[in-house]
Amino acid sequence: MKKLILLLVVAFVGAVSARSEVMIADVFARQTTSLDGKWNVIVDPYDTGYFDYRRQPYDANGKITGGYALDKQAKDGELIEYNFDTSPTLNVPGDWNSQDEKLFYYEGSVWYRKKFDIVKSAPDHRLFIYFGAANYEADVYLNGKKLGKHIGGFTPFAYEITKLAKAKNNSLVVRVNNNRHADAVPTVNTDWWNYGGLTRDVLLVETPATFISNFRTRLKAGTTNTIEATVQLDGGDKNQTVKINFPSLKIAAEMTADTNGVARFELNTPNLAWWSPENPVLNDVVISCGADELKDRVGFRSIATSGTDILLNGKKVFLRGICIHEEVATEGRRAWSEADARMLLSNAKELGCNFVRLAHYPHNEHMARVADELGILCWEETPVYWTIQWTNAATLANAKQQLADLISRDQNRASVIVWSVANETPVSEPRTKFLKALVDEARALDGTRLVSAAMEVHSGTMENHPGAKPENHKVVDDPFGEYTDLCSFNQYTGWYDGTLEKIDRTTWSIKYHKPVVISEFGADAKQGLHGETTTRFTEEYQAELYRRTLPMLEQIPGFSGCTPWILFDFRSPRRPLSGIQDGWNIKGLIGHNGEKKIAFDVLKNFYGEKAKADATK
Ligand code: GCU
């Protein structure tokens, strides 16, 4: 790793209060220094390291008085009962569960420590530490000073360290705690593994005194070839010249940012090729301000709905999707790298997908970047999952922050077309109010994408099906559907609700005249277990469920897409059936041994026919 050595010795400042988080958009569009690799760790189930012996972490002035954050080494006979230098290591990025069998089920705190030197290329440059994510809560310290606490397991955060950084031997200490909490987002009950740790990249970012903290580029609504771009500066000298250049489009512009450090551009280009799954064209963009320069690749497209149609670039599109968890099932670990993203998305591509639902939380940002490149549309989601504390204001604030962090991170990704604010949340007035607040937040931050959620379904009849018998009829009239752009819901007819024969006799009523996207259906199947189509947990049962479900869904008015559950088997503490599940949710079309199941080809054939039909329109 390139060592960064400070040219000027920065005087050590006194105790500093915990810093707030800062925005550093599109970190992969920047030159950065990776702090990935082996970090020393101390497993701390009692949070001993968080407190001094009096169980007080700070003195009256907020100065840290004890605990592992000080990263002390014993000298002169001093009693120090920890030593990061001699403690074990874990790889960062990476969950701790899959790296040490003693941590497989661990829920608690692990203290991470990384030492590093610093070079700055100019004395007035600024320094930041950027975390791709830490699940679930992270307390961050540099050289014994608290930088801040981040809550939320799947979104990026960064702190400025300019004044605290030294030339040599900086000590970065992070307490990561993955305990589940009833008031958290997600709450205590999830059908996925609670992987803890520094699960994504950790980067050192150097910028000029005034730098580009955020930028957004997109096709201007209602136009076919006007690019609108907004650039935000952070720093003391905001009235600087900002330049934007699309070399392959041969268009460029520059302007002076306003007193708030904002520069807004509109650039017309005669023949702008729109991004699509069939033609995922990406354009190089260079945005610069003084010595700061960001290079990215962005696509331009429009997404909208019209009645029950989804319109991509003004043309009706059927979403041939699949759900994906952020996991490398064959290694039983959190996915985090570009290679992991390519593995997952290339399997979706092989299935014939033009769409993926990244369930049930923001995935690492390689996923949307690789999806941009491969031409796969994305549904991204915040982990408002099942029984959230709907009337808790702090819970809502946390959910809003996670949604805002996701949107600001992925706002330039053409592949992302849906922000989803929830999954399978029991209908109640407080719940619908909570979700409406998230929809309003998403639309306020980004009015160019669709907003949805996996809503509720129930048996019964509706006025347009008075003769239907409730046991054969499903109704989608979730009140939240008033506020979403799509009518999306999970349905498990034939698995959780009845057996295969029920699928053939089930009809549907949808309250909303909106595109219908079934966000989940599926069945468990142990890869390699074969038998009759009527025998649960066999590949044959799962395949037959797909064969019967797809024609049933095609009867639903406005059926515009589906994301069956799920591409790969994934770890879940809720699936103990010995000899069959053994701690895995086995609804994958690909087993956790990496082998495809029969149902994979059933869905692949269906999508192949759909793609052919779409191509002729
Ligand atoms: C639910 C839920 C998923 C879960 C799946 C299942 O619909 O959204 O997270 O894994 O069903 O039960 O397999």
XYZ file of C-alpha atoms and ligand atoms in Angstrom:
630
model
C 0.000 0.000 0.000
C 1.383 3.430 -0.955
C 2.524 4.994 2.322
C 1.204 8.459 2.933
C 3.846 10.541 4.810
C 2.879 13.978 6.024
C 5.265 16.643 4.560
C 4.481 18.967 7.423
C 4.205 17.714 10.986
C 0.689 18.624 11.971
C 0.618 19.792 15.600
C -1.433 17.470 17.709
C -4.632 19.233 18.753
C -6.218 18.716 22.142
C -9.320 16.718 22.950
C -11.868 17.017 20.186
C -15.572 16.371 20.409
C -16.988 13.508 18.376
C -17.021 14.636 14.717
C -20.092 14.530 12.516
C -20.067 12.448 9.383
C -19.112 14.102 6.082
C -20.304 13.451 2.536
C -17.743 12.128 0.078
C -19.724 11.073 -2.962
C -18.561 8.560 -5.537
C -15.421 7.584 -3.661
C -14.587 5.129 -6.472
C -14.389 8.105 -8.838
C -11.448 9.383 -6.783
C -7.832 8.516 -6.180
C -7.824 6.962 -2.693
C -5.549 4.845 -0.503
C -6.871 1.532 0.700
C -6.694 0.598 4.363
C -8.002 -2.873 3.516
C -6.067 -5.898 4.660
C -5.350 -7.438 8.056
C -6.508 -5.441 11.087
C -5.719 -6.461 14.646
C -8.879 -7.303 16.595
C -10.097 -7.857 20.129
C -13.392 -9.728 20.593
C -15.293 -7.955 23.359
C -18.626 -9.586 24.344
C -18.966 -7.471 27.514
C -17.915 -4.138 25.951
C -15.015 -4.047 28.386
C -13.052 -2.078 25.837
C -15.676 0.631 25.626
C -15.193 1.795 29.206
C -12.412 2.466 31.686
C -12.429 0.503 34.962
C -15.130 2.881 36.321
C -17.175 2.027 33.190
C -16.820 5.667 32.130
C -15.410 6.202 28.624
C -15.026 9.976 28.870
C -14.113 12.604 31.453
C -16.152 15.754 32.083
C -14.547 17.431 29.054
C -15.379 14.545 26.746
C -11.766 13.349 26.728
C -11.484 9.593 26.454
C -10.117 8.309 29.744
C -9.786 4.609 29.055
C -10.669 1.629 26.958
C -9.242 0.115 23.813
C -9.700 3.338 21.811
C -6.461 4.637 23.337
C -4.511 1.731 21.766
C -2.007 1.854 24.631
C 1.192 -0.170 24.992
C 2.321 -1.062 28.513
C 5.559 0.670 29.610
C 7.348 1.276 32.876
C 5.434 -1.486 34.615
C 2.039 0.040 33.760
C -0.819 -2.504 33.853
C -2.526 -2.574 30.462
C -4.687 -5.664 29.934
C -4.943 -5.455 26.159
C -2.451 -5.142 23.306
C -3.577 -4.736 19.721
C -0.034 -5.388 18.452
C -0.128 -8.967 19.699
C -3.855 -9.595 19.174
C -5.279 -11.758 16.355
C -6.210 -10.311 12.967
C -9.224 -10.321 10.668
C -9.391 -9.381 7.002
C -11.059 -6.085 6.164
C -13.382 -5.974 4.226
C -15.107 -9.052 5.518
C -17.635 -10.283 8.032
C -16.155 -11.867 11.167
C -18.602 -14.803 11.184
C -17.014 -16.508 8.165
C -13.401 -15.806 9.159
C -13.287 -17.529 12.543
C -15.539 -20.424 13.543
C -15.569 -19.086 17.108
C -17.345 -16.001 15.670
C -19.809 -17.872 13.441
C -22.802 -17.096 15.681
C -21.184 -14.134 17.462
C -23.331 -11.076 18.177
C -21.546 -8.388 20.143
C -18.562 -6.034 19.833
C -15.273 -6.552 18.038
C -12.606 -3.845 18.261
C -10.548 -3.369 15.090
C -7.208 -1.513 14.933
C -5.180 -0.383 11.924
C -1.892 1.512 12.026
C -0.845 3.658 9.061
C 1.470 6.478 8.058
C 0.414 9.501 6.052
C 1.805 11.506 3.175
C -0.064 14.533 1.870
C 0.696 15.820 -1.615
C 0.143 19.422 -0.492
C 0.182 20.987 2.980
C -3.342 22.457 2.756
C -4.952 19.206 1.608
C -7.592 17.534 3.746
C -7.794 13.914 4.875
C -10.812 11.680 5.446
C -11.466 8.103 6.506
C -14.236 6.459 4.416
C -16.063 3.257 5.396
C -18.171 1.403 2.791
C -20.219 -0.059 5.651
C -19.947 -1.561 9.138
C -22.688 -3.841 10.482
C -24.450 -2.665 12.570
C -22.994 0.131 14.744
C -19.489 1.613 14.594
C -17.620 3.862 17.036
C -14.575 5.330 15.268
C -11.445 6.730 16.940
C -8.224 8.140 15.526
C -5.157 8.530 17.736
C -7.338 8.208 20.847
C -9.867 10.823 19.772
C -13.492 9.932 18.956
C -14.479 10.769 15.364
C -18.103 9.624 15.646
C -20.629 6.821 15.857
C -22.410 5.448 12.787
C -25.638 3.449 13.074
C -26.837 1.358 10.112
C -25.196 -1.721 8.711
C -25.220 -1.209 4.947
C -24.403 2.402 4.012
C -21.180 4.417 3.733
C -19.891 7.020 6.183
C -16.776 9.203 6.449
C -15.003 11.462 8.940
C -12.460 14.230 8.433
C -9.118 13.559 10.142
C -7.039 16.468 8.780
C -6.258 17.953 12.182
C -5.819 14.647 14.012
C -3.569 12.871 11.527
C 0.135 12.393 12.192
C 2.999 11.623 9.835
C 3.712 8.238 11.425
C 1.871 5.533 13.298
C -1.699 6.753 13.142
C -3.941 4.445 15.173
C -7.413 3.915 13.743
C -9.626 1.999 16.218
C -13.185 0.956 15.397
C -15.644 -0.749 17.721
C -18.159 -2.641 15.581
C -21.220 -4.053 17.304
C -23.799 -6.217 15.515
C -26.269 -6.743 18.370
C -29.842 -6.628 17.114
C -32.243 -4.127 18.680
C -36.036 -3.851 18.581
C -35.760 -0.141 17.673
C -33.159 -0.719 14.930
C -33.479 -0.925 11.131
C -33.729 -3.907 10.626
C -35.237 -4.972 13.909
C -34.399 -8.147 15.867
C -35.998 -10.630 13.465
C -34.643 -11.208 9.956
C -34.434 -14.156 7.592
C -30.768 -13.569 6.809
C -27.483 -14.031 8.701
C -26.438 -11.200 10.973
C -22.926 -10.896 9.523
C -20.959 -8.446 11.693
C -17.848 -6.427 11.074
C -16.136 -3.963 8.769
C -17.861 -5.612 5.846
C -16.786 -3.222 3.058
C -13.755 -1.190 1.959
C -12.029 1.293 4.287
C -10.276 4.078 2.384
C -8.090 7.073 3.129
C -9.229 10.015 0.997
C -7.093 13.102 0.363
C -8.667 16.227 -1.123
C -7.739 19.854 -1.744
C -8.888 22.377 0.868
C -12.073 22.861 -1.200
C -13.265 19.673 -2.905
C -16.188 18.122 -4.757
C -18.254 16.501 -2.000
C -21.234 15.513 -4.137
C -22.318 15.482 -7.770
C -25.303 14.217 -9.702
C -25.680 13.793 -13.446
C -28.806 12.648 -15.257
C -30.976 13.036 -18.359
C -33.130 16.115 -17.800
C -36.749 15.042 -17.336
C -38.839 15.511 -20.455
C -35.836 15.860 -22.761
C -34.091 13.389 -25.053
C -30.614 14.885 -25.098
C -30.163 17.370 -22.276
C -27.824 16.356 -19.458
C -28.311 18.148 -16.179
C -25.533 18.042 -13.599
C -25.249 19.463 -10.096
C -21.908 19.723 -8.313
C -21.503 20.516 -4.590
C -18.242 21.874 -3.171
C -17.091 21.543 0.437
C -14.458 23.904 1.777
C -13.545 27.487 2.564
C -13.245 28.837 -0.982
C -16.580 27.880 -2.562
C -16.575 30.431 -5.399
C -14.290 28.313 -7.505
C -14.516 27.346 -11.150
C -16.092 23.930 -11.621
C -15.532 22.077 -14.882
C -17.476 19.172 -16.304
C -16.380 17.262 -19.381
C -17.868 14.333 -21.309
C -14.961 13.580 -23.666
C -16.733 10.855 -25.666
C -19.752 13.157 -26.151
C -17.464 16.084 -27.003
C -19.323 18.390 -24.621
C -17.922 20.352 -21.711
C -18.779 23.365 -19.603
C -17.433 25.350 -16.721
C -18.873 27.854 -14.285
C -18.194 29.490 -10.934
C -19.942 27.805 -8.041
C -22.333 29.973 -6.039
C -21.769 31.076 -2.440
C -23.119 27.707 -1.274
C -20.560 25.929 -3.415
C -23.173 24.682 -5.898
C -22.665 24.607 -9.675
C -25.576 23.598 -11.914
C -25.068 22.648 -15.574
C -27.288 21.839 -18.547
C -25.503 20.397 -21.557
C -27.171 19.510 -24.840
C -25.750 16.793 -27.018
C -27.264 16.033 -30.431
C -27.284 12.256 -30.404
C -27.171 11.045 -26.837
C -27.349 7.223 -26.774
C -29.637 6.172 -23.968
C -28.551 3.495 -21.520
C -30.585 0.259 -21.555
C -30.082 -3.448 -20.802
C -29.756 -4.049 -24.532
C -27.303 -1.154 -24.942
C -25.683 -0.297 -21.563
C -23.743 2.636 -22.952
C -21.683 4.487 -20.339
C -20.065 7.867 -20.908
C -16.815 8.988 -19.304
C -17.312 12.110 -17.217
C -14.582 14.232 -15.637
C -15.588 16.756 -12.995
C -12.890 19.042 -11.658
C -12.436 21.983 -9.352
C -8.914 23.267 -8.851
C -6.766 20.261 -8.004
C -9.768 18.026 -7.290
C -10.797 15.672 -10.089
C -13.376 12.908 -10.226
C -13.641 10.448 -13.131
C -16.730 8.314 -13.496
C -18.733 6.487 -16.155
C -22.441 7.308 -16.317
C -25.396 6.249 -18.419
C -28.438 8.325 -19.317
C -31.967 6.925 -19.487
C -35.492 7.689 -18.347
C -37.787 5.502 -16.265
C -41.498 6.132 -15.724
C -44.859 4.408 -15.478
C -47.969 4.921 -17.547
C -51.045 3.106 -16.259
C -49.870 -0.471 -15.779
C -46.836 -0.083 -18.049
C -43.240 0.501 -17.015
C -41.542 2.725 -19.586
C -37.773 2.601 -19.998
C -36.711 5.371 -22.376
C -40.370 5.701 -23.313
C -40.731 2.037 -24.317
C -42.687 -0.591 -22.385
C -40.400 -3.029 -20.587
C -41.080 -6.310 -18.763
C -38.798 -6.774 -15.739
C -37.254 -10.246 -15.960
C -35.854 -10.288 -12.474
C -34.449 -12.298 -9.606
C -33.839 -11.480 -5.924
C -30.262 -11.470 -4.629
C -28.849 -11.346 -1.092
C -25.374 -9.839 -0.565
C -23.668 -13.161 0.005
C -21.191 -15.539 -1.643
C -23.113 -18.695 -0.737
C -20.376 -21.116 -1.819
C -18.071 -19.498 0.760
C -20.765 -18.660 3.307
C -19.763 -15.001 3.598
C -20.893 -11.455 2.901
C -20.158 -10.359 -0.658
C -18.167 -7.134 -0.839
C -15.867 -6.985 -3.870
C -16.228 -6.181 -7.548
C -15.459 -9.838 -8.298
C -18.309 -10.904 -5.982
C -20.637 -8.496 -7.791
C -19.603 -9.871 -11.179
C -20.210 -13.444 -9.978
C -23.705 -12.676 -8.703
C -24.781 -10.519 -11.651
C -23.341 -12.789 -14.319
C -25.446 -15.625 -12.870
C -28.482 -13.354 -13.112
C -27.522 -12.560 -16.697
C -27.235 -16.283 -17.491
C -30.756 -16.691 -16.108
C -31.926 -14.212 -18.747
C -32.502 -11.326 -16.310
C -32.648 -7.646 -17.206
C -33.501 -6.788 -13.566
C -32.416 -7.698 -10.018
C -33.905 -6.949 -6.619
C -31.017 -6.294 -4.235
C -32.714 -7.557 -1.065
C -33.268 -6.466 1.713
C -30.726 -3.715 2.381
C -28.270 -1.552 0.378
C -25.687 -3.848 -1.228
C -22.060 -2.762 -1.685
C -21.690 -0.165 -4.408
C -19.878 -2.505 -6.773
C -23.274 -4.118 -7.476
C -24.870 -1.040 -9.087
C -21.605 -0.165 -10.862
C -21.298 -3.630 -12.381
C -25.031 -3.610 -13.185
C -24.453 -0.327 -15.090
C -21.812 -2.128 -17.137
C -23.706 -5.387 -17.724
C -27.053 -3.739 -18.474
C -29.077 -5.001 -15.522
C -31.757 -2.784 -13.951
C -31.737 -2.646 -10.137
C -34.283 -2.416 -7.316
C -32.415 -1.175 -4.214
C -33.907 -1.394 -0.743
C -33.629 -0.123 2.827
C -33.905 -2.795 5.565
C -37.351 -1.700 6.839
C -38.175 -5.361 7.219
C -41.115 -7.002 9.010
C -41.940 -5.641 12.478
C -40.150 -2.274 12.712
C -40.987 0.113 15.605
C -43.342 2.296 13.566
C -44.045 4.875 16.283
C -40.396 5.364 17.324
C -39.115 8.707 15.993
C -35.453 7.622 16.291
C -36.225 4.494 14.251
C -37.810 6.614 11.506
C -34.848 9.005 11.548
C -32.487 6.029 11.211
C -34.503 4.590 8.296
C -34.549 7.990 6.574
C -30.787 8.377 7.029
C -30.092 4.932 5.579
C -32.343 5.740 2.602
C -30.661 9.128 2.085
C -27.184 7.557 2.304
C -28.178 4.942 -0.304
C -29.633 7.541 -2.680
C -26.641 9.888 -2.459
C -24.290 6.942 -3.015
C -26.045 5.460 -6.066
C -27.819 8.465 -7.595
C -25.539 8.409 -10.664
C -26.137 4.743 -11.471
C -28.339 4.379 -14.575
C -29.082 0.763 -13.622
C -30.914 1.790 -10.437
C -34.595 2.371 -11.264
C -36.401 1.571 -7.980
C -35.907 2.770 -4.401
C -37.756 0.343 -2.150
C -38.623 1.511 1.339
C -39.826 -1.743 2.941
C -40.396 -5.471 2.798
C -43.437 -7.367 4.111
C -44.519 -4.965 6.850
C -47.815 -5.768 8.637
C -50.523 -3.234 7.666
C -51.359 -0.652 10.336
C -51.909 3.089 10.360
C -48.530 3.844 12.055
C -46.743 1.561 9.548
C -48.302 3.224 6.512
C -47.480 6.663 7.945
C -43.860 5.578 8.537
C -43.505 4.218 4.987
C -45.181 7.302 3.479
C -42.549 9.441 5.210
C -39.851 7.339 3.528
C -41.532 7.648 0.121
C -41.680 11.420 0.572
C -37.980 11.431 1.518
C -37.028 9.352 -1.535
C -38.994 11.593 -3.893
C -37.585 14.737 -2.312
C -34.023 13.459 -2.741
C -34.501 11.931 -6.182
C -37.684 12.422 -8.196
C -36.327 10.565 -11.217
C -36.741 6.976 -10.055
C -39.672 4.755 -9.103
C -40.481 4.195 -5.441
C -41.975 0.981 -4.151
C -41.960 -1.711 -1.438
C -42.948 -5.345 -1.054
C -46.517 -4.922 0.159
C -49.079 -7.191 1.788
C -51.500 -9.652 0.171
C -54.542 -11.339 1.706
C -57.176 -13.899 0.707
C -60.671 -12.617 0.093
C -62.763 -11.029 -2.627
C -63.135 -7.563 -4.064
C -66.072 -5.868 -5.726
C -64.737 -6.768 -9.171
C -64.683 -10.461 -8.180
C -67.845 -10.868 -6.075
C -68.208 -14.509 -7.065
C -64.692 -15.500 -6.114
C -64.331 -17.825 -3.136
C -61.861 -16.356 -0.578
C -59.972 -19.643 -0.439
C -59.198 -19.337 -4.171
C -58.747 -15.586 -4.440
C -55.944 -13.194 -3.425
C -56.430 -9.459 -2.970
C -53.817 -6.709 -3.089
C -55.304 -3.583 -1.542
C -52.537 -2.595 0.870
C -53.222 1.094 1.730
C -49.550 1.872 1.116
C -50.171 1.138 -2.560
C -51.709 4.623 -2.843
C -48.213 6.103 -2.543
C -45.983 3.829 -4.614
C -45.228 3.861 -8.336
C -45.384 0.068 -8.586
C -47.799 -2.427 -7.080
C -45.268 -4.903 -5.694
C -45.900 -7.762 -3.304
C -44.520 -11.129 -2.208
C -46.721 -14.191 -2.675
C -45.980 -17.803 -1.724
C -49.040 -19.661 -3.021
C -48.062 -23.322 -3.178
C -45.354 -23.080 -0.518
C -46.417 -21.180 2.619
C -50.021 -21.068 1.425
C -51.258 -24.491 0.382
C -49.590 -26.888 -2.008
C -49.036 -26.847 -5.755
C -52.677 -27.530 -6.627
C -53.710 -24.248 -4.978
C -51.725 -22.287 -7.557
C -53.936 -23.500 -10.407
C -57.150 -22.349 -8.708
C -55.931 -18.960 -7.480
C -57.169 -15.725 -9.065
C -56.228 -12.156 -8.181
C -57.698 -8.702 -7.566
C -55.381 -5.710 -7.598
C -56.775 -2.468 -6.221
C -54.320 -0.207 -8.037
C -54.054 0.633 -11.724
C -50.264 0.468 -11.593
C -47.578 -1.858 -12.969
C -47.616 -5.115 -10.979
C -44.191 -6.478 -10.057
C -44.254 -9.645 -7.953
C -41.273 -9.066 -5.636
C -41.063 -12.645 -4.333
C -42.307 -16.155 -4.922
C -40.494 -19.483 -4.567
C -40.032 -22.722 -2.657
C -37.301 -24.485 -0.741
C -35.376 -27.204 -2.593
C -32.290 -29.021 -1.420
C -29.932 -29.100 -4.396
C -29.498 -32.733 -5.482
C -32.592 -33.977 -3.602
C -34.906 -35.550 -6.185
C -38.375 -37.085 -5.962
C -41.983 -36.586 -6.958
C -43.225 -33.098 -7.832
C -45.532 -33.457 -4.824
C -42.649 -33.990 -2.373
C -41.589 -30.773 -0.611
C -37.893 -29.809 -0.539
C -37.181 -31.689 -3.770
C -35.906 -29.916 -6.843
C -38.946 -31.296 -8.687
C -41.403 -29.599 -6.297
C -39.617 -26.237 -6.674
C -39.507 -26.562 -10.479
C -43.203 -27.479 -10.637
C -44.045 -24.481 -8.435
C -42.292 -22.224 -10.967
C -44.037 -23.981 -13.905
C -47.469 -23.324 -12.331
C -46.805 -19.912 -10.773
C -45.587 -18.112 -13.897
C -48.813 -18.727 -15.901
C -50.849 -17.764 -12.817
C -48.999 -14.435 -12.572
C -49.494 -13.792 -16.272
C -53.251 -13.712 -15.584
C -52.819 -10.728 -13.251
C -53.840 -7.464 -14.933
C -50.794 -5.208 -15.282
C -48.256 -7.991 -14.681
C -45.042 -6.115 -15.572
C -42.305 -8.130 -13.960
C -41.177 -10.411 -11.179
C -38.174 -11.102 -8.972
C -38.545 -14.702 -7.731
C -36.976 -15.576 -4.398
C -33.959 -16.123 -4.902
C -30.828 -16.589 -7.048
C -28.679 -18.439 -4.472
C -29.410 -20.305 -1.227
C -28.365 -18.081 1.680
C -27.534 -18.496 5.368
C -30.408 -17.978 7.809
C -30.692 -18.700 11.547
C -34.399 -19.422 10.929
C -33.890 -22.556 8.812
C -32.802 -25.418 11.115
C -34.433 -28.417 9.349
C -31.606 -30.936 9.768
C -30.477 -32.807 6.714
C -32.423 -30.436 4.477
C -31.842 -26.760 5.426
C -29.071 -27.007 8.072
C -29.032 -23.227 8.619
C -29.661 -22.269 4.992
C -32.697 -20.790 3.307
C -32.711 -23.113 0.284
C -35.103 -21.274 -2.038
C -32.155 -20.497 -4.305
C -32.247 -21.476 -7.966
C -28.581 -22.250 -7.326
C -27.581 -24.262 -4.281
C -25.004 -23.095 -1.753
C -22.754 -25.691 -3.325
C -22.842 -23.615 -6.490
C -24.897 -26.190 -8.426
C -28.009 -25.133 -10.346
C -31.403 -26.671 -9.576
C -34.020 -27.758 -12.133
C -36.070 -24.590 -11.523
C -33.190 -22.449 -12.845
C -33.943 -23.589 -16.395
C -37.714 -23.308 -15.906
C -37.327 -19.595 -15.182
C -34.605 -19.170 -17.819
C -36.908 -20.590 -20.497
C -39.774 -18.325 -19.384
C -37.529 -15.271 -19.573
C -36.185 -16.356 -22.938
C -39.709 -16.406 -24.344
C -40.461 -13.026 -22.735
C -37.312 -11.475 -24.203
C -38.182 -12.790 -27.672
C -41.728 -11.425 -27.421
C -40.443 -8.026 -26.220
C -37.931 -7.868 -29.056
C -40.727 -8.107 -31.634
C -42.669 -5.149 -30.132
C -40.238 -13.505 2.869
C -39.096 -12.511 3.082
C -37.754 -13.076 2.728
C -37.674 -14.501 3.216
C -38.648 -15.304 2.391
C -38.678 -16.774 2.827
O -41.019 -13.091 1.814
O -39.283 -11.314 2.342
O -36.759 -12.269 3.333
O -36.362 -15.031 3.097
O -39.973 -14.827 2.559
O -39.486 -17.074 3.700
O -37.871 -17.546 2.305
